[in-house]
Tab-separated table of C-alpha atoms and ligand atoms in Angstrom:
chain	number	residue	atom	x	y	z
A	22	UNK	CA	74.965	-28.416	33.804
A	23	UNK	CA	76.856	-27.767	36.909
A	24	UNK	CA	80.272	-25.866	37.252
A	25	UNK	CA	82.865	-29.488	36.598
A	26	UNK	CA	79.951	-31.763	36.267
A	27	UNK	CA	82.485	-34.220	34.033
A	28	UNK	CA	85.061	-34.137	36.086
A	29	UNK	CA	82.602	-35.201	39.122
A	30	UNK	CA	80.803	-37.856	36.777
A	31	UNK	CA	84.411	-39.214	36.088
A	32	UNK	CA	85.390	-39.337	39.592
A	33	UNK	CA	81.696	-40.733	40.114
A	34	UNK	CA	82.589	-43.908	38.179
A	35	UNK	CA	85.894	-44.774	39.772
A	36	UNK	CA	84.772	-44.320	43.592
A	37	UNK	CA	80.904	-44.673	43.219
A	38	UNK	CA	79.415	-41.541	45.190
A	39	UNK	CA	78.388	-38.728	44.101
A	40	UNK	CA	80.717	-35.908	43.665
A	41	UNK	CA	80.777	-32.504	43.534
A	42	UNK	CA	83.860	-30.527	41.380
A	43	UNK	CA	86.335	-28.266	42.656
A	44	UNK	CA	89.448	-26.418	42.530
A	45	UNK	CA	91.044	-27.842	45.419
A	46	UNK	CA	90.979	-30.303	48.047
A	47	UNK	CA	91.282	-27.686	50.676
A	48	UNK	CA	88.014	-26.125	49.519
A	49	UNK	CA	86.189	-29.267	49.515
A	50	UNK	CA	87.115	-29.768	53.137
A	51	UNK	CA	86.146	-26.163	53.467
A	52	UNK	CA	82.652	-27.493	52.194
A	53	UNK	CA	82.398	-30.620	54.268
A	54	UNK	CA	83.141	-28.334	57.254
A	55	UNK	CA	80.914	-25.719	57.242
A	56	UNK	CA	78.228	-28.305	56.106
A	57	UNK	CA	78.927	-30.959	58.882
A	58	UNK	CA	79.476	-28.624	61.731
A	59	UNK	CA	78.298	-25.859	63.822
A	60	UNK	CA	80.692	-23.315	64.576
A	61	UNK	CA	82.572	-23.957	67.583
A	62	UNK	CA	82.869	-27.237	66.907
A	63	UNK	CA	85.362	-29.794	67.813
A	64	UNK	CA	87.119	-31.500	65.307
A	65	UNK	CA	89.863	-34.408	66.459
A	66	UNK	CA	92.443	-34.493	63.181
A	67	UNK	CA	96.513	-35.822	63.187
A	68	UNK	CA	98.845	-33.117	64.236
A	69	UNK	CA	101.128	-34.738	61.577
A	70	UNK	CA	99.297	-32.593	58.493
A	71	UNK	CA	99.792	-30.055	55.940
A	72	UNK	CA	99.608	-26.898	58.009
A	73	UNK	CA	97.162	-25.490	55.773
A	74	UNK	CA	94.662	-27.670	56.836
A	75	UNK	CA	94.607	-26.348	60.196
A	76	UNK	CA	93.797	-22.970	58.815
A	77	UNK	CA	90.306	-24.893	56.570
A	78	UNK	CA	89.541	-26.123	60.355
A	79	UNK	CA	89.690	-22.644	61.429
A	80	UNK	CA	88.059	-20.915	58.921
A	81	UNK	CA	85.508	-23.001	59.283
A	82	UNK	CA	85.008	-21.949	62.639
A	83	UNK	CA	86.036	-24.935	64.272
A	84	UNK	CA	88.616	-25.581	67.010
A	85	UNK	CA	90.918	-28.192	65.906
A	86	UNK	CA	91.853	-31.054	68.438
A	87	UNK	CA	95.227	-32.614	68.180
A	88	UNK	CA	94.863	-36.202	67.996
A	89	UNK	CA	97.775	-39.236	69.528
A	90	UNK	CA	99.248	-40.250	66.596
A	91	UNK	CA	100.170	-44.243	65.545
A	92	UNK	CA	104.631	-43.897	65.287
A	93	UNK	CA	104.097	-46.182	62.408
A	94	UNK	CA	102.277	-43.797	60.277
A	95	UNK	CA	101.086	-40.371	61.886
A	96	UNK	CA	97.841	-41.300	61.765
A	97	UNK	CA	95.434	-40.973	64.402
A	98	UNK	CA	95.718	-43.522	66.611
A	99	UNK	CA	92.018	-44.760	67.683
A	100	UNK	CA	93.058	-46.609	70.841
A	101	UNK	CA	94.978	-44.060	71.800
A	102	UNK	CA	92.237	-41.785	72.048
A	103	UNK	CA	91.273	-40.837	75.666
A	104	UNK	CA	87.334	-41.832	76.551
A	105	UNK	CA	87.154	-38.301	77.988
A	106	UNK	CA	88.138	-37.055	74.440
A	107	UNK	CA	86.137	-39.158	71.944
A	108	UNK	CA	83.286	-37.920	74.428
A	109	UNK	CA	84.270	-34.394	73.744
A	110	UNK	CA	84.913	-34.356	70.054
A	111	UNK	CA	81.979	-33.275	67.570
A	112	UNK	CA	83.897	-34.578	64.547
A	113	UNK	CA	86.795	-36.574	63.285
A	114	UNK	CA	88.647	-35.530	59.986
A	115	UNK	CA	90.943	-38.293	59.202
A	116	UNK	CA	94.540	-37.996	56.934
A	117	UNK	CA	95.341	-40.914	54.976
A	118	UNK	CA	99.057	-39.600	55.122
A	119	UNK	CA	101.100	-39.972	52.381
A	120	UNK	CA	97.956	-42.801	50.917
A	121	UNK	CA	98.671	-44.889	54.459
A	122	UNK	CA	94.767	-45.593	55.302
A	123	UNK	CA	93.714	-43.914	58.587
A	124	UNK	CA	91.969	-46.908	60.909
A	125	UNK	CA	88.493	-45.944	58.764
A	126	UNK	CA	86.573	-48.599	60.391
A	127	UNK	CA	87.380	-48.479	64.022
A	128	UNK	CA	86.767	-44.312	63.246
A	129	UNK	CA	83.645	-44.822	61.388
A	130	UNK	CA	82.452	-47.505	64.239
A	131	UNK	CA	83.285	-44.880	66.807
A	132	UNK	CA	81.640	-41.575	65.319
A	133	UNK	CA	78.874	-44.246	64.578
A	134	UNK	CA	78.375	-44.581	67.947
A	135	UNK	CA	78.591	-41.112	69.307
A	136	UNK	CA	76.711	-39.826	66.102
A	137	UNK	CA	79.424	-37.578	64.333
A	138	UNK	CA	80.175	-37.360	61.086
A	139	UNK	CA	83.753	-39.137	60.129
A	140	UNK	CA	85.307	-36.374	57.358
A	141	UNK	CA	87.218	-38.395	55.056
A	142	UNK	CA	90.723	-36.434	53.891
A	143	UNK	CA	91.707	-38.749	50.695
A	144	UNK	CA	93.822	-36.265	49.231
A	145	UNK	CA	96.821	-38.262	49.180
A	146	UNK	CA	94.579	-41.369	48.727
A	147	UNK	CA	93.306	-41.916	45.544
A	148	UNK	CA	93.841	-45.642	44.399
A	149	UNK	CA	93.965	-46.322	48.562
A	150	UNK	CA	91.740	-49.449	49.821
A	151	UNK	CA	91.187	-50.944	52.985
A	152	UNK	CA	89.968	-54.433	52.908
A	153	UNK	CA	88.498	-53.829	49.051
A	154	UNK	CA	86.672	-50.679	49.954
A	155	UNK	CA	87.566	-47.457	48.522
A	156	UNK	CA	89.114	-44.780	51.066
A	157	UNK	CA	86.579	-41.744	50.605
A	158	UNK	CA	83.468	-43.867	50.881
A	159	UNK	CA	83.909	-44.639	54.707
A	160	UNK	CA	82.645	-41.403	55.887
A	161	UNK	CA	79.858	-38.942	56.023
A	162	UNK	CA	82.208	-36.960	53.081
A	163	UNK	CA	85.254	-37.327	51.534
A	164	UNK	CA	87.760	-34.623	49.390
A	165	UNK	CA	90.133	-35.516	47.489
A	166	UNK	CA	93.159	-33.773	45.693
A	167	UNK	CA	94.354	-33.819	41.548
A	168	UNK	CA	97.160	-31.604	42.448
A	169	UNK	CA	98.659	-34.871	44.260
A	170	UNK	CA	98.167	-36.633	41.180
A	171	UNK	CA	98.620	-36.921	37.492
A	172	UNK	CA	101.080	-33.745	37.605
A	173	UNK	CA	98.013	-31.560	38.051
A	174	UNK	CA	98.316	-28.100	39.969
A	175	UNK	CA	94.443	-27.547	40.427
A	176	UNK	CA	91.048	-29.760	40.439
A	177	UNK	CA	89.382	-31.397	43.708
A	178	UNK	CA	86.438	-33.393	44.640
A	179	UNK	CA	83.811	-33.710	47.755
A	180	UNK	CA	82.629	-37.017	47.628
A	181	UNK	CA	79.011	-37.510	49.424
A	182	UNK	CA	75.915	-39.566	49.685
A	183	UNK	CA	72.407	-38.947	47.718
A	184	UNK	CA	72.592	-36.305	44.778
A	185	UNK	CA	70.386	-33.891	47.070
A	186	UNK	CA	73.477	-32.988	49.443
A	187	UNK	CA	75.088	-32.919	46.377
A	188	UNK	CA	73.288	-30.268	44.665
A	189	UNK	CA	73.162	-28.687	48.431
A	190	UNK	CA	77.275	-28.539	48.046
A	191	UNK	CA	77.434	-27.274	44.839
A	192	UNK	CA	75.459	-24.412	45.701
A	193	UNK	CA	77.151	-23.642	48.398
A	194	UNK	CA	80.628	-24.443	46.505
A	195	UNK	CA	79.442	-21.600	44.236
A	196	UNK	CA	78.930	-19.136	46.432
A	197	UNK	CA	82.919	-19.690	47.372
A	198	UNK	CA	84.343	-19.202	44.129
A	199	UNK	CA	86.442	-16.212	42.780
A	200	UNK	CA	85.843	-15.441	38.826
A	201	UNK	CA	87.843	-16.749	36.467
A	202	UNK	CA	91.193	-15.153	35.348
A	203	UNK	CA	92.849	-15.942	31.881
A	204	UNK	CA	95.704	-15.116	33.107
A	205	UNK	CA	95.702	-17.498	36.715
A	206	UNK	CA	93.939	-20.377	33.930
A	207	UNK	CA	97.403	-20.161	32.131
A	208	UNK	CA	99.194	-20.154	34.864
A	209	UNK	CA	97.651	-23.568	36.533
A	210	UNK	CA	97.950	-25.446	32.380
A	211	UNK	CA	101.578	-24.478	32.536
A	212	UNK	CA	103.242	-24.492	35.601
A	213	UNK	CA	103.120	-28.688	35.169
A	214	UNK	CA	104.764	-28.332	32.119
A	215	UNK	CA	107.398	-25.992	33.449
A	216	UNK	CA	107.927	-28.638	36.659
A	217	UNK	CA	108.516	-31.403	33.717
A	218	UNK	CA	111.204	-29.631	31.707
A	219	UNK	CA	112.858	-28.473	35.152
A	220	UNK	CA	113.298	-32.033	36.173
A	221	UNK	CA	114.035	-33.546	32.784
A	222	UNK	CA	116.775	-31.118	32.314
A	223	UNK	CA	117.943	-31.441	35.717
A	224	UNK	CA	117.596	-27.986	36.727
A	225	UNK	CA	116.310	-28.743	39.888
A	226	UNK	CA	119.026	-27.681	42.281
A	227	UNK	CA	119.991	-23.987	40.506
A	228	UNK	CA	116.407	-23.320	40.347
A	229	UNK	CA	115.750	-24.067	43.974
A	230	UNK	CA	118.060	-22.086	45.155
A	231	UNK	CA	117.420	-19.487	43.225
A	232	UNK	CA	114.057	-19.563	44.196
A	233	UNK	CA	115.305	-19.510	47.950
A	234	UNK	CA	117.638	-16.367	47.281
A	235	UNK	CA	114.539	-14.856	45.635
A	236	UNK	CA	112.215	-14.996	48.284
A	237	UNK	CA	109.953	-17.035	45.984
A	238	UNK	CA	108.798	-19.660	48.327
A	239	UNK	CA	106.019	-19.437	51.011
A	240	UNK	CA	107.804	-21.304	53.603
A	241	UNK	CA	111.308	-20.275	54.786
A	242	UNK	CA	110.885	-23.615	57.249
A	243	UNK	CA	108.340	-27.009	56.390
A	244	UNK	CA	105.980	-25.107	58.178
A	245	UNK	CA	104.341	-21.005	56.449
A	246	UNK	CA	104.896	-18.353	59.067
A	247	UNK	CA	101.795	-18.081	61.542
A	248	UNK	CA	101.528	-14.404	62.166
A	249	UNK	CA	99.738	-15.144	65.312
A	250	UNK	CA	98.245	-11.856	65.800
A	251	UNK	CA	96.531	-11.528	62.471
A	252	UNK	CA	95.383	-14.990	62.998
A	253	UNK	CA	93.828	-14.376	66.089
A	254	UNK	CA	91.978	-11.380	64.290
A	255	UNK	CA	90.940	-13.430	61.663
A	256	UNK	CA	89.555	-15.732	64.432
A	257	UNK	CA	86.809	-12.339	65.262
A	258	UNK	CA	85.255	-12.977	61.166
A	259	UNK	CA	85.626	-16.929	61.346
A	260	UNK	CA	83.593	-18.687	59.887
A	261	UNK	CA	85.018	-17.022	56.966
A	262	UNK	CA	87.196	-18.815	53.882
A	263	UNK	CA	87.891	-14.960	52.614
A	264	UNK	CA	89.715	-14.249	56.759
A	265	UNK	CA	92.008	-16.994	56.114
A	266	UNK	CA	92.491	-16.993	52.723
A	267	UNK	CA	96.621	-15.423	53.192
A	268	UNK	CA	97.182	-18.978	54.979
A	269	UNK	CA	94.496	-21.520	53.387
A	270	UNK	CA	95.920	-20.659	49.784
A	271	UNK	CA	99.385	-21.174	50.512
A	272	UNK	CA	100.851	-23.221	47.444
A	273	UNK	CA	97.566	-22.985	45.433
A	274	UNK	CA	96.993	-19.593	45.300
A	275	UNK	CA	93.820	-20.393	42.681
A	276	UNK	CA	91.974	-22.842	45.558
A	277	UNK	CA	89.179	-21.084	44.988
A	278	UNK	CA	88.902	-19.945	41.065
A	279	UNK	CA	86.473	-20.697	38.905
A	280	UNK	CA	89.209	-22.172	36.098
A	281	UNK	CA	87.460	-21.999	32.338
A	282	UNK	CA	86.796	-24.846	30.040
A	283	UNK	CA	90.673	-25.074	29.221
A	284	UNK	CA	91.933	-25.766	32.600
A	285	UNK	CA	89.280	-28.385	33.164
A	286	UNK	CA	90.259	-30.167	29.795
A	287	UNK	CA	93.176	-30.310	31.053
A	288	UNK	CA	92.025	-31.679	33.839
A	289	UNK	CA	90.533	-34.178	32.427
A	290	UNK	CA	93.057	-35.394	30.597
A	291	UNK	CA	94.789	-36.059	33.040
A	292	UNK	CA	92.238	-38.126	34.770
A	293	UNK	CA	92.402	-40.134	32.078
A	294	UNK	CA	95.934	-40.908	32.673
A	295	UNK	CA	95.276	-41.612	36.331
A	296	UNK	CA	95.209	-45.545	36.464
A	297	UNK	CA	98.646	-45.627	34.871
A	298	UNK	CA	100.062	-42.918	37.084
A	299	UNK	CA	98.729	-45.025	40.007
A	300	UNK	CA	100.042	-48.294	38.588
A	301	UNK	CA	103.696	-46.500	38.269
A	302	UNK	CA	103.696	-45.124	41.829
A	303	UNK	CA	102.490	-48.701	42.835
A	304	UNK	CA	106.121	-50.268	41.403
A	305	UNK	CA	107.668	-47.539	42.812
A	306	UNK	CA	106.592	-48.214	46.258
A	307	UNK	CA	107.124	-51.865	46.061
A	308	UNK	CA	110.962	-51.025	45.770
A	309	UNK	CA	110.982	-48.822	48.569
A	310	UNK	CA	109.284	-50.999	50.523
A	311	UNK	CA	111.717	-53.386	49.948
A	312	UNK	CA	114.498	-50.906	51.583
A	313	UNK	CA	115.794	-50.864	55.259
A	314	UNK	CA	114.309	-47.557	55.473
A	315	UNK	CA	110.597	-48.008	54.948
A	316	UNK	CA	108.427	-48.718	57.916
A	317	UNK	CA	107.592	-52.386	59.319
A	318	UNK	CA	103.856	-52.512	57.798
A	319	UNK	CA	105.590	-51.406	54.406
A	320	UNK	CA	107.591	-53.898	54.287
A	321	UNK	CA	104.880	-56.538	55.004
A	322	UNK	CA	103.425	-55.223	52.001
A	323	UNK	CA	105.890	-55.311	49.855
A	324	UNK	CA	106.204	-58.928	50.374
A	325	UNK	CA	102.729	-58.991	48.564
A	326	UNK	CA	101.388	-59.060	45.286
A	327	UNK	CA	99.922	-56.168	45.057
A	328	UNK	CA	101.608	-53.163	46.959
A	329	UNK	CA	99.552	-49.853	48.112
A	330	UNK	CA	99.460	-47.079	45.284
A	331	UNK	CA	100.973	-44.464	47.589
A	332	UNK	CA	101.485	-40.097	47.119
A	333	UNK	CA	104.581	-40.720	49.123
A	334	UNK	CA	106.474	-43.322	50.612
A	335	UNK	CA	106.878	-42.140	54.593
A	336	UNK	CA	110.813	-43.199	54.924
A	337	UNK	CA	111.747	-43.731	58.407
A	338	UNK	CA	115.802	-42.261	58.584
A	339	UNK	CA	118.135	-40.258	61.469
A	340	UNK	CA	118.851	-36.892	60.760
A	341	UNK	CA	116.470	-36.644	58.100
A	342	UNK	CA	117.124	-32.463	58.362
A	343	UNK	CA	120.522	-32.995	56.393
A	344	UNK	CA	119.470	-35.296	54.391
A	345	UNK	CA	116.649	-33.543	52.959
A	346	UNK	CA	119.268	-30.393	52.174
A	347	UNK	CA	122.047	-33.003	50.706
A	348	UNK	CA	118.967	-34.683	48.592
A	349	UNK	CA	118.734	-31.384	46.473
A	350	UNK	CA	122.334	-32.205	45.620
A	351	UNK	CA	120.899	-35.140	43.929
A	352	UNK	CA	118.195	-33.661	42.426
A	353	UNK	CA	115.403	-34.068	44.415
A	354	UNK	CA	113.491	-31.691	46.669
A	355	UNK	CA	110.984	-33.725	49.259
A	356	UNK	CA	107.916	-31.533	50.158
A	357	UNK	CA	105.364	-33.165	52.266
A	358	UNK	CA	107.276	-32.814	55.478
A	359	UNK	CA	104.867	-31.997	58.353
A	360	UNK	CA	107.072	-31.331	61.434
A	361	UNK	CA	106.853	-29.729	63.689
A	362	UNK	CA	103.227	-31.066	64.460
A	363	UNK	CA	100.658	-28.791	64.213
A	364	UNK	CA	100.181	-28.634	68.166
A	365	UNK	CA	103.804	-27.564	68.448
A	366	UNK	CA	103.328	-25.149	65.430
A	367	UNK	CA	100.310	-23.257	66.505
A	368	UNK	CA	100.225	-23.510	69.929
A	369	UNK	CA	97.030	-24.019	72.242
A	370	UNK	CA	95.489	-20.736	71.419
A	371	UNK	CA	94.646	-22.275	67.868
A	372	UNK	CA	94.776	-26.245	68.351
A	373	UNK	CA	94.385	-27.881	71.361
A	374	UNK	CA	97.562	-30.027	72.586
A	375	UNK	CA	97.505	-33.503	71.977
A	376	UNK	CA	97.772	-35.726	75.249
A	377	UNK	CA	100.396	-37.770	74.325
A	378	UNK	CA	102.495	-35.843	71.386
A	379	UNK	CA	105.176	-38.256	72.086
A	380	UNK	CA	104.718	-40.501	68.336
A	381	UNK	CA	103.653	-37.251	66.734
A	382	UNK	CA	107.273	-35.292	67.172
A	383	UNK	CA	108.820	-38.657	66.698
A	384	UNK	CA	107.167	-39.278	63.157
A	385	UNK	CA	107.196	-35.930	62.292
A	386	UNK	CA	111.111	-35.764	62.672
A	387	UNK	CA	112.283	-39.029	61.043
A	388	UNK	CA	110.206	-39.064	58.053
A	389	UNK	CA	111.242	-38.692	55.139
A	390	UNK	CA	108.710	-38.785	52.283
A	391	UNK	CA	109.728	-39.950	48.912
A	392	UNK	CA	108.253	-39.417	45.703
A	393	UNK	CA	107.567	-43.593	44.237
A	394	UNK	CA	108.077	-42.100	40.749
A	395	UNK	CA	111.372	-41.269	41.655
A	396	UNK	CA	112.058	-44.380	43.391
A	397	UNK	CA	115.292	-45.362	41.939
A	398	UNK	CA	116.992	-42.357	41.897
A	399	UNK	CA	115.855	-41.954	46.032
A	400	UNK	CA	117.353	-45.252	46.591
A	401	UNK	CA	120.850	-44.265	44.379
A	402	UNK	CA	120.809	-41.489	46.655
A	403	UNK	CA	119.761	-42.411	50.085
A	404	UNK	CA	122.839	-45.316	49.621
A	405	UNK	CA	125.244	-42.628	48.446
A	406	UNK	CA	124.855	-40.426	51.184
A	407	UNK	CA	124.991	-43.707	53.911
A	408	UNK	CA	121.247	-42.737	55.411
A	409	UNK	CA	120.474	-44.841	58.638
A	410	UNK	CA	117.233	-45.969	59.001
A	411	UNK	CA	115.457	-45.396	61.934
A	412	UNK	CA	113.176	-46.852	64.247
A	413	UNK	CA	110.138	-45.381	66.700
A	414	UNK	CA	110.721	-46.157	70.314
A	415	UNK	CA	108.233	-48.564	71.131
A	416	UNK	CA	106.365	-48.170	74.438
A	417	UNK	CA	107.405	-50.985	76.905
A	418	UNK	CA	104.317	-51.052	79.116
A	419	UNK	CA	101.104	-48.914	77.197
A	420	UNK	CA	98.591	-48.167	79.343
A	421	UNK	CA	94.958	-49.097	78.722
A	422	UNK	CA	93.814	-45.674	76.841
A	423	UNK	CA	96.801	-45.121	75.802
A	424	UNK	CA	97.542	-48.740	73.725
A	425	UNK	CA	99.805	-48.279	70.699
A	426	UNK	CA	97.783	-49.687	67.684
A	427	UNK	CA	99.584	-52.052	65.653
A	428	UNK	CA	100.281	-51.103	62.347
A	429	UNK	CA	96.963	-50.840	59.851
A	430	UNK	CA	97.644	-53.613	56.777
A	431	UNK	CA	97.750	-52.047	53.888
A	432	UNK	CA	95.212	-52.216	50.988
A	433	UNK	CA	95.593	-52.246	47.525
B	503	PLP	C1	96.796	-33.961	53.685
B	503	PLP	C2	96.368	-32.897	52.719
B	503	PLP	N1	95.060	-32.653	52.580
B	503	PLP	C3	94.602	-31.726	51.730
B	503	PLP	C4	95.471	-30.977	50.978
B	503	PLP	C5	94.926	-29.928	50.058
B	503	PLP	O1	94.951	-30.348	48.734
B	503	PLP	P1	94.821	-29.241	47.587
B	503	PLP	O2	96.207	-28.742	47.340
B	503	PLP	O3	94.222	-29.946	46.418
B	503	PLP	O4	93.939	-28.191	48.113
B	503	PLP	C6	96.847	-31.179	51.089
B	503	PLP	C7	97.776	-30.370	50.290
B	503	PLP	O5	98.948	-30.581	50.254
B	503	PLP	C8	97.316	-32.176	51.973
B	503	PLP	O6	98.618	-32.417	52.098
């Protein structure tokens, strides 16, 4: 039997394509990647994304393109896409920030048309729909993340069509992992457990700080250091996962281990659990959406039935810098915060500028992305400490390639 085949058969049955197992999201994008496109390729994502994404693009080989970004979510903004860049892309990788659905069909019409395949990034989007349809069956592939849900700290999966490609991936897959270690397998069963009793005991302010004063944390700022000149010597070995592996395993450091039999239990015991978790983080998000600081199409939705199972709730607030540092006060420390974008981060020698980074910086600086299974305790403390919501400038007269998309409805 294959390396995970249960997990993929369970993950089979909820989404309905075949999947192939592994230990991260980041290395089934890796997969999709190197399997989709031809080094040197050009591959149009959001600049509003976890940085370590941009360093799967490049170690793939591939020169990521910054996309214009909708203000209403961060993500990429179809309409706003130049002609002269759709004609110059070779793929698109999409987001679904924080669960938000990217525009999946006006993407999947357009790489339709110019015959590119439309990478689907669902890691924050399990339980996300648009119009019924499961995000990660829109495009030519589709990874998704169990670190972002049920508590887990490992376990992805690369969603594709016909079970050839997927015993195609696997192999490849295979040829990517690192053996096993006992000790990295107890490690990833109970850091969860130690992340639990942290917040039940509400430790979570002494041992964040003491984790700052120790050095202990890979990023000193939202975004990891870029060491630009070892990057750009990693650039001579690209494609290569092994090159890029001090940046692409940053919070994960077992991305690409080959956990034992326990860990994947584990792992799917907590799969188990998923519906629930995704039910919870639905009631979660229907009282933030409810607030004066979620976005517009939020709100819509929360006038609904059913509101969107979301990772995070993208809270729209001024000065969201100090508020993030007093919300530690309160317990809570918001990861998930993807500013600056990734143009502004890296620079044009490793992602070409976006044309219009305008909603980008705007997004990235005013979000604020709450957890929905903390929802209360976000709203206590976002009322406490008087946050004002804010609002993206809206452009008074958008020019034809550059039309603002109205907000995507949200799906289930
Ligand atoms: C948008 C996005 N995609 C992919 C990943 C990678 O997921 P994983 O940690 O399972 O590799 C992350 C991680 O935070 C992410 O934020």
């Amino acid at each position: 039997m294959p390396y995970g085949s249960r997990l993929a058969a369970m993950m089979t049955r909820r989404i309905g394509r075949e999947c192939v197992y592994t230990p991260s999201a980041r290395l089934a994008l890796y997969l999709a990647l190197r399997r989709w496109c031809r080094p040197g390729a050009r591959v149009l994502m959001s600049p509003v994304n976890d940085d370590v994404i941009l360093f799967v693009v490049l170690a793939a080989g591939l020169r990521p393109v910054q996309a214009p970004v909708s203000p209403w979510d961060g993500n990429i903004d179809p309409a706003a896409v130049p002609e002269s860049m759709w004609r110059n892309v070779d793929a698109v990788l999409t987001t679904n920030l924080y669960g938000i659905p990217d525009r999946v069909v006006e993407l999947r019409r357009r790489c339709d048309q110019l015959g590119i395949p439309l990478i689907e990034d669902a890691a924050h989007a399990i339980g996300t729909h648009v119009d019924g349809q499961p995000i990660g069956t829109f495009g030519t592939a589709a990874a998704f993340s169990l670190s972002k849900h049920v508590a887990a700290t490992a376990g992805g999966f690369l969603a594709v069509d016909g079970a050839r490609t997927r015993r195609e991936l696997e192999l490849l897959r295979d040829d990517l992992l690192t053996p096993r270690r006992l000790r990295a397998d107890l490690a990833t069963t109970l850091r969860p457990l130690a992340r639990s009793t942290v917040r039940t005991l509400h430790l979570v302010r002494p041992v964040w700080h003491t984790m700052q004063r120790l050095g202990l944390l890979e990023r000193d700022d939202f975004r990891m250091a870029l060491h630009a000149p070892r990057l750009a010597g990693s650039a001579r070995q690209a494609p290569s996962l092994t090159a890029y592996e001090p940046w692409v395993r940053v919070d994960l450091h077992g991305f690409r281990s080959r956990h034992g039999a326990f860990v994947r239990g584990q792992l799917e015991w907590r799969m188990a659990l998923l519906d629930g978790d995704l039910a919870r983080r639905r009631a979660g998000v229907a009282l933030l959406s409810g607030t004066a600081w979620a976005t517009p199409a939020l709100r819509e939705g929360a006038a609904s039935d059913s509101p969107p199972s979301l990772f995070r709730v993208p809270l729209l607030v001024h000065d969201r810098d100090a508020l993030l540092e007093r919300l530690v006060n309160h317990g809570m420390v918001a990861g998930y915060v993807y500013d600056p974008p990734l143009d502004d981060y890296a620079g044009a020698e490793f992602a070409e500028p976006s044309p219009d980074p305008s909603a980008a910086r705007w997004f990235a600086a005013h979000t604020l992305p709450a957890d929905p299974l903390l929802a209360r305790r976000v709203i206590n403390a976002l009322t406490r400490e008087r946050a004002a919501p804010a609002r993206p400038p809206v452009p008074t007269t958008p020019l034809p390639d550059t039309a603002t998309t109205p907000p995507t409805p949200l799906g289930q």
